[in-house]
CSV table of C-alpha atoms in Angstrom, one decimal:
chain,number,residue,atom,x,y,z
A,8,LEU,CA,111.7,65.5,93.3
A,9,THR,CA,109.8,62.7,91.6
A,10,LEU,CA,106.1,63.3,91.0
A,11,ALA,CA,103.9,60.2,91.1
A,12,LEU,CA,101.2,59.9,88.4
A,13,THR,CA,98.0,61.4,89.7
A,14,PRO,CA,94.5,61.7,88.3
A,15,THR,CA,94.2,65.5,88.8
A,16,MET,CA,96.5,68.5,88.7
A,17,ASN,CA,95.2,69.4,92.2
A,18,ALA,CA,97.0,66.3,93.5
A,19,VAL,CA,100.2,67.4,91.6
A,20,PHE,CA,100.0,70.9,93.1
A,21,GLN,CA,99.4,69.5,96.5
A,22,GLN,CA,102.4,67.2,96.2
A,23,LEU,CA,104.5,70.2,94.9
A,24,LYS,CA,103.4,72.3,97.9
A,25,GLU,CA,104.3,69.5,100.3
A,26,GLU,CA,107.7,68.9,98.8
A,27,ALA,CA,108.7,72.3,97.6
A,28,GLY,CA,110.7,73.1,100.7
A,29,THR,CA,113.6,71.3,99.1
A,30,ALA,CA,115.9,73.0,96.6
A,31,HIS,CA,115.2,70.3,94.0
A,32,LEU,CA,112.3,72.2,92.4
A,33,LEU,CA,112.2,75.9,92.0
A,34,ALA,CA,109.3,76.2,89.5
A,35,PRO,CA,106.7,73.7,88.2
A,36,TYR,CA,106.6,73.5,84.4
A,37,VAL,CA,102.9,72.8,84.2
A,38,HIS,CA,100.4,74.2,81.7
A,39,CYS,CA,97.7,76.3,83.4
A,40,PRO,CA,94.2,76.1,81.8
A,41,GLU,CA,93.3,79.2,79.7
A,42,PRO,CA,90.5,80.3,82.1
A,43,ALA,CA,93.1,80.2,85.0
A,44,ILE,CA,95.5,82.4,83.0
A,45,ASP,CA,92.7,84.9,82.2
A,46,ALA,CA,91.6,85.0,85.8
A,47,PHE,CA,95.2,85.6,86.9
A,48,VAL,CA,95.7,88.4,84.4
A,49,GLU,CA,92.4,90.0,85.6
A,50,PHE,CA,93.5,89.6,89.2
A,51,MET,CA,96.7,91.6,88.4
A,52,GLY,CA,94.6,94.6,87.3
A,53,LEU,CA,97.1,95.6,84.6
A,54,SER,CA,97.0,98.9,82.6
A,55,ALA,CA,98.5,99.4,79.2
A,56,ASN,CA,101.3,101.5,80.5
A,57,ALA,CA,102.5,99.1,83.2
A,58,ALA,CA,106.0,97.7,83.0
A,59,VAL,CA,105.6,94.0,83.7
A,60,VAL,CA,108.2,91.2,84.4
A,61,GLU,CA,107.6,87.5,84.6
A,62,ILE,CA,110.1,85.3,86.3
A,63,GLY,CA,110.0,81.7,85.1
A,64,PHE,CA,107.7,82.2,82.1
A,65,GLY,CA,107.5,78.6,81.0
A,66,ASP,CA,105.7,78.5,77.6
A,67,ALA,CA,104.9,82.3,77.9
A,68,ARG,CA,101.2,81.8,77.6
A,69,ILE,CA,100.6,84.1,80.6
A,70,MET,CA,102.8,86.7,79.0
A,71,ARG,CA,100.9,86.3,75.8
A,72,ARG,CA,97.6,87.0,77.6
A,73,VAL,CA,99.1,90.0,79.5
A,74,VAL,CA,99.9,91.6,76.2
A,75,GLU,CA,96.6,90.5,74.5
A,76,LEU,CA,94.3,91.6,77.4
A,77,ALA,CA,96.1,94.6,78.9
A,78,GLY,CA,98.3,95.7,76.0
A,79,CYS,CA,101.3,96.3,78.2
A,80,PRO,CA,104.8,95.2,77.4
A,81,CYS,CA,106.1,92.2,79.2
A,82,THR,CA,109.7,91.1,79.9
A,83,GLY,CA,110.4,87.5,80.9
A,84,PHE,CA,113.2,85.4,82.3
A,85,GLU,CA,113.5,81.6,82.1
A,86,VAL,CA,116.4,79.3,82.9
A,87,ASP,CA,114.8,76.1,81.4
A,88,PRO,CA,115.9,75.7,77.7
A,89,GLU,CA,112.9,73.5,76.9
A,90,ALA,CA,110.5,76.1,78.3
A,91,LEU,CA,112.4,78.9,76.5
A,92,ALA,CA,111.9,77.0,73.2
A,93,ASP,CA,108.2,76.6,73.9
A,94,ALA,CA,108.0,80.3,74.7
A,95,GLU,CA,109.6,81.3,71.4
A,96,THR,CA,106.9,79.2,69.7
A,97,THR,CA,104.2,80.9,71.6
A,98,ARG,CA,105.6,84.3,70.8
A,99,ALA,CA,106.0,83.4,67.1
A,100,GLY,CA,102.3,82.6,66.9
A,101,MET,CA,101.2,86.0,68.1
A,102,ALA,CA,100.0,88.8,65.8
A,103,ASP,CA,102.8,91.1,64.5
A,104,GLY,CA,101.7,94.1,66.6
A,105,LEU,CA,101.6,92.1,69.8
A,106,ARG,CA,104.7,89.9,69.3
A,107,ASP,CA,107.0,92.9,69.8
A,108,HIS,CA,105.5,93.6,73.3
A,109,ILE,CA,107.2,90.4,74.6
A,110,ARG,CA,110.9,90.2,75.4
A,111,LEU,CA,112.3,86.8,76.4
A,112,PHE,CA,115.6,86.2,78.1
A,113,GLY,CA,117.0,82.7,78.7
A,114,LYS,CA,118.7,83.6,82.0
A,115,ASP,CA,118.2,84.1,85.7
A,116,ALA,CA,116.2,87.3,86.3
A,117,MET,CA,118.4,88.2,89.2
A,118,ALA,CA,121.4,88.3,86.8
A,119,ALA,CA,119.7,90.7,84.3
A,120,ASP,CA,121.6,93.8,83.3
A,121,ALA,CA,120.0,97.2,83.0
A,122,SER,CA,119.5,96.8,79.2
A,123,GLU,CA,117.4,93.7,79.9
A,124,CYS,CA,115.5,95.0,82.9
A,125,ASP,CA,115.6,98.3,84.8
A,126,TRP,CA,114.1,97.0,88.0
A,127,ALA,CA,113.6,100.6,89.3
A,128,GLN,CA,111.1,101.1,86.5
A,129,VAL,CA,109.1,97.9,86.9
A,130,ASP,CA,105.5,98.2,88.1
A,131,ILE,CA,104.5,94.5,88.4
A,132,VAL,CA,106.4,91.3,88.8
A,133,TYR,CA,104.8,87.9,88.7
A,134,ALA,CA,106.1,84.4,89.1
A,135,TYR,CA,104.9,80.8,89.1
A,136,LEU,CA,107.6,79.4,91.4
A,137,THR,CA,107.4,76.9,94.3
A,138,LYS,CA,108.1,78.0,97.8
A,139,ALA,CA,111.8,77.1,97.3
A,140,GLY,CA,112.0,79.3,94.3
A,141,LEU,CA,110.1,82.2,96.0
A,142,ARG,CA,112.5,81.9,99.0
A,143,GLN,CA,115.4,82.6,96.6
A,144,VAL,CA,113.8,85.3,94.5
A,145,TYR,CA,111.6,87.4,96.8
A,146,PRO,CA,114.4,88.8,99.1
A,147,GLN,CA,116.4,89.8,96.0
A,148,LEU,CA,113.3,91.5,94.5
A,149,ARG,CA,112.7,93.4,97.6
A,150,GLU,CA,116.2,94.9,97.2
A,151,LYS,CA,115.8,95.7,93.5
A,152,LEU,CA,112.2,97.0,93.3
A,153,ARG,CA,110.9,100.3,94.4
A,154,PRO,CA,108.4,100.6,97.2
A,155,GLY,CA,104.8,100.0,96.0
A,156,THR,CA,105.8,97.6,93.2
A,157,ARG,CA,103.3,94.7,93.1
A,158,PHE,CA,104.4,91.1,93.2
A,159,TYR,CA,102.1,88.3,92.2
A,160,CYS,CA,102.5,84.5,92.5
A,161,ILE,CA,100.4,81.5,91.6
A,162,GLN,CA,99.7,78.5,93.8
A,163,PHE,CA,102.5,79.2,96.3
A,164,SER,CA,102.7,81.9,98.9
A,165,VAL,CA,105.9,83.8,100.0
A,166,ASP,CA,107.1,82.5,103.4
A,167,GLY,CA,107.3,85.3,105.9
A,168,ALA,CA,105.5,87.9,103.8
A,169,GLU,CA,101.9,88.9,104.3
A,170,PRO,CA,99.8,89.0,101.1
A,171,VAL,CA,97.7,92.1,100.4
A,172,ASP,CA,95.2,89.9,98.6
A,173,VAL,CA,94.5,86.2,98.0
A,174,VAL,CA,91.9,84.7,95.7
A,175,THR,CA,91.1,81.1,94.8
A,176,HIS,CA,89.4,80.0,91.7
A,177,ASP,CA,88.1,76.6,90.6
A,178,PHE,CA,88.3,75.6,87.0
A,179,ILE,CA,87.8,72.6,84.8
A,180,ASP,CA,90.8,71.7,82.6
A,181,ALA,CA,90.8,70.5,79.0
A,182,LYS,CA,90.5,66.9,80.3
A,183,GLY,CA,87.4,67.7,82.3
A,184,GLU,CA,89.3,67.5,85.6
A,185,PRO,CA,88.6,70.1,88.3
A,186,GLN,CA,91.6,72.3,89.3
A,187,THR,CA,91.9,74.9,92.0
A,188,PHE,CA,94.2,77.9,91.6
A,189,THR,CA,95.2,80.4,94.3
A,190,PHE,CA,96.7,83.8,93.4
A,191,TYR,CA,98.6,86.0,95.8
A,192,ARG,CA,99.4,89.7,95.7
A,193,TYR,CA,102.2,91.4,97.7
A,194,GLU,CA,103.5,94.9,97.7
A,195,ILE,CA,107.1,95.7,98.0
């Protein structure tokens, strides 16, 4: 997948949505504006005792805000070495008491062993994956997670699954460009 240069992230997201049916792109590595991250964390309705997993954490800024705003521990999985290095930098910049709430693994979440992630104990999973990525991950999560576990995704819906809730927010990014983000909630 080759993305053309576009004036706004909305155009990038639209192009990703149109082309994400291919196996070439499983997750966009794009930086969400902070207000979008905060809105997403609020949308998830987290409590301090929730066991949270992020699949494809990128630079871990969403994980950081999960810990900062909700106080719950967060485990993340990422296969992109560049993103993993960025996430380590994000984690290193956190306060000592919060830094320990984030566990980062540079591997496929579906290959996690029980010491890394006990899927039966997870309350919430979220992912910023394209439709192609969600097609690969969601069926496996349905097998691993207990009924009632909440699954959230950003920008891309899960084919063949009916969301329990969908919200759309408009934001202005750091460059002053408008962006629209859609968040989806599913229950296993």
